[in-house]
PDB file of C-alpha atoms in Angstrom:
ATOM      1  CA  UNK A   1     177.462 -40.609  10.713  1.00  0.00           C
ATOM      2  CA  UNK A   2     178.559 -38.409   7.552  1.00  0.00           C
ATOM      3  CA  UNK A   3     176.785 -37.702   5.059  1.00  0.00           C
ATOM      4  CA  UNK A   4     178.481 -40.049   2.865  1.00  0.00           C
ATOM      5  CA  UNK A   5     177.872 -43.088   5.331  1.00  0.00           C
ATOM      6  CA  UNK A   6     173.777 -41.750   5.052  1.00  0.00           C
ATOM      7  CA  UNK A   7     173.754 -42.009   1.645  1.00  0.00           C
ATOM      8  CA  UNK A   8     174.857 -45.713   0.964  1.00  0.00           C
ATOM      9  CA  UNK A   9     172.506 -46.309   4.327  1.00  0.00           C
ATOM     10  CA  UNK A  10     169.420 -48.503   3.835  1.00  0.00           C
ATOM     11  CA  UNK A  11     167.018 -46.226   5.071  1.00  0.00           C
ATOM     12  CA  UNK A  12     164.995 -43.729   3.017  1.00  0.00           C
ATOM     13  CA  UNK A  13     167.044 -40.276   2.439  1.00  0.00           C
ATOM     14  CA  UNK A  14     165.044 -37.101   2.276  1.00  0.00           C
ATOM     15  CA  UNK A  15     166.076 -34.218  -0.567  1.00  0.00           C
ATOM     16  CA  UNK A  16     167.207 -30.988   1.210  1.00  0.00           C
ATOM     17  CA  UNK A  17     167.818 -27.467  -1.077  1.00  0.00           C
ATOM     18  CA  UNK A  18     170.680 -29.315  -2.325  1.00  0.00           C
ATOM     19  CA  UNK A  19     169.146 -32.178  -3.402  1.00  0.00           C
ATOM     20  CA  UNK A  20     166.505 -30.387  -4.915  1.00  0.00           C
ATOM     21  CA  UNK A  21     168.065 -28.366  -6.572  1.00  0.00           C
ATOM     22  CA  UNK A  22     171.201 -30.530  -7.808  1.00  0.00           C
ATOM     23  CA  UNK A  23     167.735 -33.264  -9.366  1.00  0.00           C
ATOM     24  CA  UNK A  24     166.255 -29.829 -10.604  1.00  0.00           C
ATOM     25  CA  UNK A  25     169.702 -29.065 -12.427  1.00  0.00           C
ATOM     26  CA  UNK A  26     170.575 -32.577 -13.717  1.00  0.00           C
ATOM     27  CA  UNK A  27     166.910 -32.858 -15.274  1.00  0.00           C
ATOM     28  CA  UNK A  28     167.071 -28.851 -16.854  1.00  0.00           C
ATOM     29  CA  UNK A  29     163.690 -28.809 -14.586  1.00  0.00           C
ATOM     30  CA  UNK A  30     162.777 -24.559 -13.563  1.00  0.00           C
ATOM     31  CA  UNK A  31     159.890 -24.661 -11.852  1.00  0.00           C
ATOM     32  CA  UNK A  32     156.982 -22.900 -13.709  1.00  0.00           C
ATOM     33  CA  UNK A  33     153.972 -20.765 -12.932  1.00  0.00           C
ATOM     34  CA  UNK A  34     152.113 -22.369 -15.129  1.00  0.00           C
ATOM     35  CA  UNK A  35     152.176 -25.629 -13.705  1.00  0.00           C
ATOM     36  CA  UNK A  36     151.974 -23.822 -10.166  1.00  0.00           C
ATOM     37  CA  UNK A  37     155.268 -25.524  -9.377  1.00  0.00           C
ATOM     38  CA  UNK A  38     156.726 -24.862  -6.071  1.00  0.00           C
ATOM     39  CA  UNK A  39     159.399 -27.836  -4.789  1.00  0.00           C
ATOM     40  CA  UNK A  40     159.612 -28.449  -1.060  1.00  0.00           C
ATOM     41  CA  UNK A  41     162.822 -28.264   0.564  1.00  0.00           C
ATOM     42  CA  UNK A  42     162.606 -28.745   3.740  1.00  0.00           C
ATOM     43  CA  UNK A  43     162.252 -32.457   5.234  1.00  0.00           C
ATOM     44  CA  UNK A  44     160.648 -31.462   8.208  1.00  0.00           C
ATOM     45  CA  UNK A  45     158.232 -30.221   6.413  1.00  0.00           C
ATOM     46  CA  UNK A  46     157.245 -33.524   4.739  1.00  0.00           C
ATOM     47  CA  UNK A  47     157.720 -35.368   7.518  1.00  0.00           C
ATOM     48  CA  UNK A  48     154.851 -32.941   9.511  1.00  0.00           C
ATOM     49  CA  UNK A  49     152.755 -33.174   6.438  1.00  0.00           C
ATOM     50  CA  UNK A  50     153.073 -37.074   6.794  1.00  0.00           C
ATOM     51  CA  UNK A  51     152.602 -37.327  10.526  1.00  0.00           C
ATOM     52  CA  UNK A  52     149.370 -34.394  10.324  1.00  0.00           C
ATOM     53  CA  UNK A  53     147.707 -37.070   7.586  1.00  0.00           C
ATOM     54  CA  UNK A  54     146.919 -39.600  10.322  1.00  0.00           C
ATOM     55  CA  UNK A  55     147.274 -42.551   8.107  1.00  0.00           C
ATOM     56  CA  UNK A  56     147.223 -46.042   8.710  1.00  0.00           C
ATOM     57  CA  UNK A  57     149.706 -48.656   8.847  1.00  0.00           C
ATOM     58  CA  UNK A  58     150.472 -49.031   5.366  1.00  0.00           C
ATOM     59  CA  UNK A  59     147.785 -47.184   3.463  1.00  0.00           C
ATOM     60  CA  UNK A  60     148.188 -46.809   0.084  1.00  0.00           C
ATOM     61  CA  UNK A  61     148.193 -42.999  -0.834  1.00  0.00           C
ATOM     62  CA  UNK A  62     147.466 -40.779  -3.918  1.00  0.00           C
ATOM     63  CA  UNK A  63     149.948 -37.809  -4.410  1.00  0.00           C
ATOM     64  CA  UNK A  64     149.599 -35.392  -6.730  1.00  0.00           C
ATOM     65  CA  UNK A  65     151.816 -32.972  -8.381  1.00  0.00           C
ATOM     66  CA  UNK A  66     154.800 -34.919  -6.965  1.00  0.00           C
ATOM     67  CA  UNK A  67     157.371 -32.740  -8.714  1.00  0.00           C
ATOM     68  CA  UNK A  68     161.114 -34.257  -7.594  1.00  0.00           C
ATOM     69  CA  UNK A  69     159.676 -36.327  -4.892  1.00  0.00           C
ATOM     70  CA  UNK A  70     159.821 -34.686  -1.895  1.00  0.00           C
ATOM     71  CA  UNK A  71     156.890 -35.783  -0.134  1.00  0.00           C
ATOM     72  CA  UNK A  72     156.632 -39.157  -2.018  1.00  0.00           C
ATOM     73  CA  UNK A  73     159.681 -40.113  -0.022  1.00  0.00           C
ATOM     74  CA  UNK A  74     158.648 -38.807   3.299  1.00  0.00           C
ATOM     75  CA  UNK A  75     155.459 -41.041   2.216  1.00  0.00           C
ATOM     76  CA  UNK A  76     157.417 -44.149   1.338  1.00  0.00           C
ATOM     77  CA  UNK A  77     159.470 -43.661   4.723  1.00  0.00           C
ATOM     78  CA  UNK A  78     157.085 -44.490   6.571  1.00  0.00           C
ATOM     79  CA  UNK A  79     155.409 -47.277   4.979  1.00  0.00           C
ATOM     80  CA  UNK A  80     153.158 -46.196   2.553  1.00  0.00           C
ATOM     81  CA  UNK A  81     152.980 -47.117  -1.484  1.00  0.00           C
ATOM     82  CA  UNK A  82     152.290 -44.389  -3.069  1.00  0.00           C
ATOM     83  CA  UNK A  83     150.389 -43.454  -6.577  1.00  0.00           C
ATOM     84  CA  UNK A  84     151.799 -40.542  -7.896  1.00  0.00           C
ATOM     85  CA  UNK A  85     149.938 -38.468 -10.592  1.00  0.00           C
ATOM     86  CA  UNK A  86     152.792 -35.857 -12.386  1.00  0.00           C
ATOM     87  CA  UNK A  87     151.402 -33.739 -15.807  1.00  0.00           C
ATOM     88  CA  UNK A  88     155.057 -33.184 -16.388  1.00  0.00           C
ATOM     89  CA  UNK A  89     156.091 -36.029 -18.507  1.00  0.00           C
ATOM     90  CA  UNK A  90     160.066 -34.884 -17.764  1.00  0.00           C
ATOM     91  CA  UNK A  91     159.100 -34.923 -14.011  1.00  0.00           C
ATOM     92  CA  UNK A  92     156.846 -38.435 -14.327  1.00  0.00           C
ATOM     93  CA  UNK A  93     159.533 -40.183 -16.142  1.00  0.00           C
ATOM     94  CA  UNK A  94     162.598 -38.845 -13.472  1.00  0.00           C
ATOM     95  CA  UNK A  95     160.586 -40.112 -10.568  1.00  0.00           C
ATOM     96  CA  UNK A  96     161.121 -43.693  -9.986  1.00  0.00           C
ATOM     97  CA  UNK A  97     164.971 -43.352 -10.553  1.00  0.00           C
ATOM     98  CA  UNK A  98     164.867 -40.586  -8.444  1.00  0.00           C
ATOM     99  CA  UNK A  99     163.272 -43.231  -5.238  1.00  0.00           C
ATOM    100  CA  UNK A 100     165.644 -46.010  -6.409  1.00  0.00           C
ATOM    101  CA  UNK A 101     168.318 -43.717  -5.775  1.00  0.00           C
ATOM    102  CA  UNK A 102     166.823 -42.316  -2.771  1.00  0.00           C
ATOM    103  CA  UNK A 103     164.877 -45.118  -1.120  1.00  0.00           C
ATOM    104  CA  UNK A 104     166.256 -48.474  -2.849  1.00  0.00           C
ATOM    105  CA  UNK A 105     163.898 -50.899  -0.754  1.00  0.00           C
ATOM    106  CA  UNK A 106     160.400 -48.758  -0.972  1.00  0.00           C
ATOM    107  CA  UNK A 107     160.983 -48.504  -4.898  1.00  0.00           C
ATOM    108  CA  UNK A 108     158.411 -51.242  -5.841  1.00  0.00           C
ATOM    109  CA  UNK A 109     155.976 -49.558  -3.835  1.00  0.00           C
ATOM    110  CA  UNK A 110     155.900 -46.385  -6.241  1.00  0.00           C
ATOM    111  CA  UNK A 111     153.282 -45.873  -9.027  1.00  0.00           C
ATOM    112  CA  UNK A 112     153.388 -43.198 -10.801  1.00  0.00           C
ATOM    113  CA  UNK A 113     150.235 -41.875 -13.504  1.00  0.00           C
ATOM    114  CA  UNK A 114     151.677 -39.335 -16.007  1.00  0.00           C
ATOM    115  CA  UNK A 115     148.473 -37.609 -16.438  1.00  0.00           C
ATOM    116  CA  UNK A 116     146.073 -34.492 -15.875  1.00  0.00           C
ATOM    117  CA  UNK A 117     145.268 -34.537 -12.094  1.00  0.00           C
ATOM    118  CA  UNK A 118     141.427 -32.619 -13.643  1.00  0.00           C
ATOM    119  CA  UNK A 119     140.823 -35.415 -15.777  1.00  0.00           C
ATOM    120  CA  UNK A 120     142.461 -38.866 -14.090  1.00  0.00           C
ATOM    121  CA  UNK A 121     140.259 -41.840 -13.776  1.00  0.00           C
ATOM    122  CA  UNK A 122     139.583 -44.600 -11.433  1.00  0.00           C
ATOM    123  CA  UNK A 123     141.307 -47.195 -13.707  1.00  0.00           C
ATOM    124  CA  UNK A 124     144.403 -45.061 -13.540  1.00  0.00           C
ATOM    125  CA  UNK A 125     144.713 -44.581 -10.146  1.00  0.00           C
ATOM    126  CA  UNK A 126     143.235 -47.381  -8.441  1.00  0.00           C
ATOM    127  CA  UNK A 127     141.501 -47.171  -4.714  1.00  0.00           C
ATOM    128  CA  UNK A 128     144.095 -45.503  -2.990  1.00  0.00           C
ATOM    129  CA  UNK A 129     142.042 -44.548   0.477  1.00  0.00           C
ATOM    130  CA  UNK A 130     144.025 -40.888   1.232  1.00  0.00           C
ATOM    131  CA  UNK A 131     145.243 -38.181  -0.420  1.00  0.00           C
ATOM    132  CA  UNK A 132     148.840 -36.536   0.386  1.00  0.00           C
ATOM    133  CA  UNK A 133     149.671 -33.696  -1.776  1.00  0.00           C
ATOM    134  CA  UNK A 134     151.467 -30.507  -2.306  1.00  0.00           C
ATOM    135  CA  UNK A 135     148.466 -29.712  -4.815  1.00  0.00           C
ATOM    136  CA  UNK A 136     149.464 -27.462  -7.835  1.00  0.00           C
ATOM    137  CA  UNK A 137     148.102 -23.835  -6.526  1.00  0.00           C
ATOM    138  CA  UNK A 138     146.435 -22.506  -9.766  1.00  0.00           C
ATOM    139  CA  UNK A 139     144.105 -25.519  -9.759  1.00  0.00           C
ATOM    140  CA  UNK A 140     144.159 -27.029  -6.625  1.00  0.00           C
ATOM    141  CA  UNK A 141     139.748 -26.480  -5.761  1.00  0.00           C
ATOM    142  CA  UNK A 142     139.032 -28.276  -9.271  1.00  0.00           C
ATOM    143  CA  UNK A 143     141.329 -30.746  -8.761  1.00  0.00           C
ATOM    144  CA  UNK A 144     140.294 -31.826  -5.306  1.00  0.00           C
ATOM    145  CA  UNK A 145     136.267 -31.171  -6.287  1.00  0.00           C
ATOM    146  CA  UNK A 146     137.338 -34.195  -9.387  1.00  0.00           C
ATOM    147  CA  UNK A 147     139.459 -36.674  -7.065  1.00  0.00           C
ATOM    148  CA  UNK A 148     136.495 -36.929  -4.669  1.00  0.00           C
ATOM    149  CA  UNK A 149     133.848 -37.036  -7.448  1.00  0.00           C
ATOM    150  CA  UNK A 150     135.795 -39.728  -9.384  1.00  0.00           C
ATOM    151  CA  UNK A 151     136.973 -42.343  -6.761  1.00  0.00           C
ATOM    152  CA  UNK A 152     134.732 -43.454  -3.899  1.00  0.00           C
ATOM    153  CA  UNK A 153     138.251 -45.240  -2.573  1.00  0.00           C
ATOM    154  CA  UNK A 154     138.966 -41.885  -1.125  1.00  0.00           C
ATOM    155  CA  UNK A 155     137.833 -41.511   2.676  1.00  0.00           C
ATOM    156  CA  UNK A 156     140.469 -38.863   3.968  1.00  0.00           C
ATOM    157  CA  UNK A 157     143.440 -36.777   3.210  1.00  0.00           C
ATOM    158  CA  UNK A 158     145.824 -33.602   3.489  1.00  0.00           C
ATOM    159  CA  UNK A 159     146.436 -31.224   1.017  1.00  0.00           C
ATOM    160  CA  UNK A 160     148.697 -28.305   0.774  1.00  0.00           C
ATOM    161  CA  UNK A 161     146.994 -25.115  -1.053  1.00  0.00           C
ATOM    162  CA  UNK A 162     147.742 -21.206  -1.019  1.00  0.00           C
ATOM    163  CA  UNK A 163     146.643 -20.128   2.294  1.00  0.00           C
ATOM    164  CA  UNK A 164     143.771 -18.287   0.836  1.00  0.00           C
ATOM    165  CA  UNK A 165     142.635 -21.242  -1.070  1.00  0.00           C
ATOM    166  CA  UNK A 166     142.660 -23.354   2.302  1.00  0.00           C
ATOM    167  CA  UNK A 167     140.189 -20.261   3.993  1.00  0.00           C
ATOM    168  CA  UNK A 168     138.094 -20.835   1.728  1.00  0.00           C
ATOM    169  CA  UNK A 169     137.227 -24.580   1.184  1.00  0.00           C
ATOM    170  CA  UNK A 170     137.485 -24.775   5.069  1.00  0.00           C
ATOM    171  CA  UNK A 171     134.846 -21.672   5.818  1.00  0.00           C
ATOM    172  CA  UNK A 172     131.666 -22.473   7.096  1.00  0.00           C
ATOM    173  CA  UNK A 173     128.296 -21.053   6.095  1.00  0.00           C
ATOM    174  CA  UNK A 174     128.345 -16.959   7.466  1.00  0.00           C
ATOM    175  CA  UNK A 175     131.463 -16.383   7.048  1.00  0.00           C
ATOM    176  CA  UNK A 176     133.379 -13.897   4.649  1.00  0.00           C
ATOM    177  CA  UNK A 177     135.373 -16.486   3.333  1.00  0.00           C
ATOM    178  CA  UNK A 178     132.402 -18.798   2.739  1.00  0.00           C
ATOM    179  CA  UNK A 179     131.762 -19.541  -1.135  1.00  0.00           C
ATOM    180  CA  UNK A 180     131.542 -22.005  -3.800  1.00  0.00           C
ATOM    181  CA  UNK A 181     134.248 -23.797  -3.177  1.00  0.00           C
ATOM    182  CA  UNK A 182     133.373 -24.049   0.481  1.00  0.00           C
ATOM    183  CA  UNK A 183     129.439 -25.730  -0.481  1.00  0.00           C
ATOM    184  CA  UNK A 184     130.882 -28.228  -2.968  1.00  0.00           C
ATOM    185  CA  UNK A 185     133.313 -29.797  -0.852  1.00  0.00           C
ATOM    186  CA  UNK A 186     131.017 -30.080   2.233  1.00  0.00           C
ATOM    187  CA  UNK A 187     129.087 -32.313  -0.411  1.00  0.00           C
ATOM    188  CA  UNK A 188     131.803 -34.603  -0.050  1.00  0.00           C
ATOM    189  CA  UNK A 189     133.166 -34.339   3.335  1.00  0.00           C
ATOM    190  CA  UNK A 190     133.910 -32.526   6.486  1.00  0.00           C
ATOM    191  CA  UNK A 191     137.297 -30.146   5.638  1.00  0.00           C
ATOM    192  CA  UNK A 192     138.930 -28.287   8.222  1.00  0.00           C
ATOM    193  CA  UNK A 193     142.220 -25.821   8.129  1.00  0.00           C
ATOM    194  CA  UNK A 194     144.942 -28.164   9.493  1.00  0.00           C
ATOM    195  CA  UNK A 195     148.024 -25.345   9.987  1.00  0.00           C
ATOM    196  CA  UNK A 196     150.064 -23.010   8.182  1.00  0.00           C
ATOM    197  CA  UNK A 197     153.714 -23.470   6.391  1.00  0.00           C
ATOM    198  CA  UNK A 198     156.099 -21.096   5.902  1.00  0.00           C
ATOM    199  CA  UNK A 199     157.078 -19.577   2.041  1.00  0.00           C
ATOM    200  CA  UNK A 200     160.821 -20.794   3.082  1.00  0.00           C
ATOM    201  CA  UNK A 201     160.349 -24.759   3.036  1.00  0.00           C
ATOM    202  CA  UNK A 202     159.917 -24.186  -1.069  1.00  0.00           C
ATOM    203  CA  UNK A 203     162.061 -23.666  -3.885  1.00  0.00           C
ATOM    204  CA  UNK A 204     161.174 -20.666  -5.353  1.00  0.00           C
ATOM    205  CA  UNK A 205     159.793 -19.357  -2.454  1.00  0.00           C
ATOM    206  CA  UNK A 206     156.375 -18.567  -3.133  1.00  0.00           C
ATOM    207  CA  UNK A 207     154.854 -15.126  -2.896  1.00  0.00           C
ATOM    208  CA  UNK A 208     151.784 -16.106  -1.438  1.00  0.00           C
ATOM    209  CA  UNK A 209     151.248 -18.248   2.081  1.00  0.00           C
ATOM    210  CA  UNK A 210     150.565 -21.630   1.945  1.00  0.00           C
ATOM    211  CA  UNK A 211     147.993 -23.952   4.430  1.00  0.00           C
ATOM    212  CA  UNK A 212     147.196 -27.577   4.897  1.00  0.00           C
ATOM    213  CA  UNK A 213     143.986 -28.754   4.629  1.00  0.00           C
ATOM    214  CA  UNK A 214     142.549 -31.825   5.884  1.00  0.00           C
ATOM    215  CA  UNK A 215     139.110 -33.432   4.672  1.00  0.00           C
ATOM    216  CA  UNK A 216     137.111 -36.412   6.303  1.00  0.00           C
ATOM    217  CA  UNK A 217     135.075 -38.249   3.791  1.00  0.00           C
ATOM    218  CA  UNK A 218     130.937 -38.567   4.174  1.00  0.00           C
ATOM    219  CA  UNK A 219     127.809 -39.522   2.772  1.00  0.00           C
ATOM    220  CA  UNK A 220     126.209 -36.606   0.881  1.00  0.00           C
ATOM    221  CA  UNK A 221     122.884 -34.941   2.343  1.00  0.00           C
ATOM    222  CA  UNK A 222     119.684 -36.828   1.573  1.00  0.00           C
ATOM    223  CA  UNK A 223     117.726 -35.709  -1.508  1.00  0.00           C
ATOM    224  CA  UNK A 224     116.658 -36.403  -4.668  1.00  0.00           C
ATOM    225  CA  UNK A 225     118.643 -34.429  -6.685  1.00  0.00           C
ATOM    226  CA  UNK A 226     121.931 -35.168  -8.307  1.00  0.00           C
ATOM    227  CA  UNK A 227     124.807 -33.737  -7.225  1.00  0.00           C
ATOM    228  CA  UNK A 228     124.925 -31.920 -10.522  1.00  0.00           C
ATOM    229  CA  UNK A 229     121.630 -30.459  -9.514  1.00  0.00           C
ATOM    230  CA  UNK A 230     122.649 -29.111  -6.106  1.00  0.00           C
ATOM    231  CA  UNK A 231     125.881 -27.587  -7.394  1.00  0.00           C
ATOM    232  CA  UNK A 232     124.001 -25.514 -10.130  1.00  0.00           C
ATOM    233  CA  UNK A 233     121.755 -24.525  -6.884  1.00  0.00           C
ATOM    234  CA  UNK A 234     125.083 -23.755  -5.484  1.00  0.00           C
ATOM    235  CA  UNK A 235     126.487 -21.686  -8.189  1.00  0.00           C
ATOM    236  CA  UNK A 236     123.453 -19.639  -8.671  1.00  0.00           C
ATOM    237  CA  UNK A 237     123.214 -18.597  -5.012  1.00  0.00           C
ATOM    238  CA  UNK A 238     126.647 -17.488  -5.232  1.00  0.00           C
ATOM    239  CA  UNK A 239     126.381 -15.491  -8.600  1.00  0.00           C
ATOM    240  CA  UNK A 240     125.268 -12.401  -6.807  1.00  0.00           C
ATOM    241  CA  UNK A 241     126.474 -12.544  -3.534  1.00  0.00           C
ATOM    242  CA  UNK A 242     124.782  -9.274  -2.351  1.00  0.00           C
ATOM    243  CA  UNK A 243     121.223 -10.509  -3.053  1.00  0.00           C
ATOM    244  CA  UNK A 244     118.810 -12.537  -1.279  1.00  0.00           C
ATOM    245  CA  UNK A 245     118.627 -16.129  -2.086  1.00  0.00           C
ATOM    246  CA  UNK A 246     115.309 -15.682  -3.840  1.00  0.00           C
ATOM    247  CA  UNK A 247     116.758 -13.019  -6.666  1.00  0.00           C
ATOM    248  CA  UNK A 248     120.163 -14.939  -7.059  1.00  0.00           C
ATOM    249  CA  UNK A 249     117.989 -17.609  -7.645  1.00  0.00           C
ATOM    250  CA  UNK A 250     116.135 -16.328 -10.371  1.00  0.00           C
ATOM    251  CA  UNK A 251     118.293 -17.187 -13.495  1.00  0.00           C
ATOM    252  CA  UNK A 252     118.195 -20.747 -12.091  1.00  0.00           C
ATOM    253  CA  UNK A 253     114.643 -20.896 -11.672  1.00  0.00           C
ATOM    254  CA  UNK A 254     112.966 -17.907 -14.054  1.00  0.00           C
ATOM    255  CA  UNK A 255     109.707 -18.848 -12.754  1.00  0.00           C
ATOM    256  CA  UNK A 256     109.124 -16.970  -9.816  1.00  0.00           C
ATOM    257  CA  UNK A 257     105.346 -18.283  -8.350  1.00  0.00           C
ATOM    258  CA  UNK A 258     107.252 -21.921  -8.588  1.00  0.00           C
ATOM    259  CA  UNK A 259     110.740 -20.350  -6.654  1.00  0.00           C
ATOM    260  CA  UNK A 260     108.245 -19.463  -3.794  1.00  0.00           C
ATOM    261  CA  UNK A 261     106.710 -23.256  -4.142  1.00  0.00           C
ATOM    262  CA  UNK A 262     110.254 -24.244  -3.087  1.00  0.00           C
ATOM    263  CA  UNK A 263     111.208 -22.303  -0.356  1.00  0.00           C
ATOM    264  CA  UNK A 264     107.905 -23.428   1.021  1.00  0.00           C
ATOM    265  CA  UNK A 265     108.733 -26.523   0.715  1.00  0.00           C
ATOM    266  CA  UNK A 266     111.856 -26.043   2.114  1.00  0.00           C
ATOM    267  CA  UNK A 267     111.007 -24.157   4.943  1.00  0.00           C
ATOM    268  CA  UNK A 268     113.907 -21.289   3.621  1.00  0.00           C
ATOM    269  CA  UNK A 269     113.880 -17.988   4.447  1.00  0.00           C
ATOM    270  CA  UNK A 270     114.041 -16.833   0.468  1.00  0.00           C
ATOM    271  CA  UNK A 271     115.333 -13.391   2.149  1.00  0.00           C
ATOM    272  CA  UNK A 272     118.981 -15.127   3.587  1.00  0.00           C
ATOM    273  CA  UNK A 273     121.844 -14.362   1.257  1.00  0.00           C
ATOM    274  CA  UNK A 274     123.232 -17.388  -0.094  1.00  0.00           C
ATOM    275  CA  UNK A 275     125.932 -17.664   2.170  1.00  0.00           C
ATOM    276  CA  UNK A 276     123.886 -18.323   4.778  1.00  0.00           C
ATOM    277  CA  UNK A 277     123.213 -21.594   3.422  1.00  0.00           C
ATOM    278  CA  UNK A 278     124.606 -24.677   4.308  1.00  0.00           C
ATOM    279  CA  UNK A 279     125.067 -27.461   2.008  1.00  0.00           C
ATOM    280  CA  UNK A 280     121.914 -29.280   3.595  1.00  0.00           C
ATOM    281  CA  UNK A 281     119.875 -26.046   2.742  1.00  0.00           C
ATOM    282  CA  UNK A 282     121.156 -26.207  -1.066  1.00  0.00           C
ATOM    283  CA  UNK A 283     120.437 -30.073  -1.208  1.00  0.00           C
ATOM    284  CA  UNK A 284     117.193 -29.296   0.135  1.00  0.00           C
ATOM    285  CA  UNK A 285     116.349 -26.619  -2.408  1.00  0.00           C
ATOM    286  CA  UNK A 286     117.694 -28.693  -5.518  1.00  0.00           C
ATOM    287  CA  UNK A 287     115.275 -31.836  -3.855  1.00  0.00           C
ATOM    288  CA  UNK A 288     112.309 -29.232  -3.517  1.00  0.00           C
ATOM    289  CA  UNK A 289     112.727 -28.374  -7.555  1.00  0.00           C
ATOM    290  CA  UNK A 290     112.193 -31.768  -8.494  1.00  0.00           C
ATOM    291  CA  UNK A 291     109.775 -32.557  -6.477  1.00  0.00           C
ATOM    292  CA  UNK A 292     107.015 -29.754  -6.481  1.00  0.00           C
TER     293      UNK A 292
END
């Protein structure tokens, strides 16, 4: 078939460096830093990313950062509507031409949210149940720490993130790369490194390697506390990574006889550095403040 036949086909086309870049050109769209833009290329990329999600039969997914609409095709290819959040207004508005020229018969089953992925809202994004995105790489911790704070819809998902980025909210407790990021998402689910991808697939080829991450949604440890209580227990233990739990804990609880109270209570060792702490140790801890 040529490539002429393919594109008057019924079937959903991919965008190739072409493509890309012939939508980049037409809409005066340069990628930017700023926006930690970085377009996919490569369609066999996408369609791993797609296939590595392990979604159901016609799950509805939230994408963000969708940029030209790389991935949201691969998404809508096989089956899946799609809610696409895009800060780029140029970029938010292109989009839905862009699938009715590119996949005619999944276009009703676009949505797309022009809005801050770090402040979007339920009502704007519905209960999509996974998340598929080539996440923007300056932001992509907050922006994944918000999603599963603000919709309980979300149960599983993939995200691509600089590879360093992926280390780190995949680490478990002891090791070096083991951190903030790391506790509060193992508040909200189980997240493991899900394979690497090359700097080629994009366009501009970033200068940093890039990882997939995949999370498994679950029900927070028991305790009293509020989340919000646990993650300033989390933040303090991390403040001063080279002391024991007990002195980085200090500026979060100033009164020391009571800091001993809780790692009693707890059954701690106060003289573990904080990143020997699991997020069942720092729900434990936060419990222990309100309760002795």
């Amino acid at each position: 078939m040529s490539s002429s036949d393919s594109s008057t086909s019924a079937g959903p086309r991919l965008l190739g460096p072409a493509e890309v870049r012939s939508l980049a050109a037409s809409l005066g769209v340069r990628p930017t830093k700023q926006r930690g833009q970085n377009f996919v290329i490569d369609p066999n990329t996408v369609r791993r990313i797609v296939r590595a999600a392990d979604l159901s039969a016609g799950e509805t997914v939230l994408e963000v950062g969708p940029g030209l609409g790389s991935l949201t095709l691969a998404l809508l290819a096989e089956g899946h509507p799609v809610t696409a959040v895009e800060i780029d207004p140029l970029l938010a508005q292109a989009l839905p031409s862009t699938i009715a020229t590119y996949a005619p018969e999944q276009a009703s089953a676009l949505t797309v949210v022009e809005a801050d992925a770090m402040d979007v809202t339920p009502a704007e994004i519905g209960t999509p149940t996974a998340c598929v995105a080539n996440l923007p790489y300056n932001v992509a911790v907050p922006v994944l720490l918000h999603l599963l704070r603000v919709s309980d819809s979300l149960r599983h998902g993939l995200v691509m993130v600089q590879s360093e980025v992926a280390d780190r909210l995949a680490a478990p407790p002891g090791s070096r790369t083991y951190g903030v990021p790391s506790a509060k998402a193992a508040w909200y689910a189980d997240v493991r490194r899900a394979g690497p991808i090359g700097r080629n697939v994009f366009w501009p080829a970033p200068n940093v390697d890039s990882g997939l991450v995949a999370f498994e949604r679950r029900d927070p440890p028991e305790t009293p506390a509020t989340r919000e209580e646990v993650f300033a227990v989390i933040e303090a233990a991390f403040s001063q990574r080279r002391k024991t739990i007990r002195s980085a804990l200090a500026r979060w609880m100033p009164d020391r006889a009571r800091l001993d109270e809780v790692f009693a209570a707890t059954g701690i060792d106060p003289q573990l550095r904080g990143e020997m702490l699991g997020i069942t140790d720092f729900a434990a801890l936060a419990g222990a403040a309100r309760t002795t």
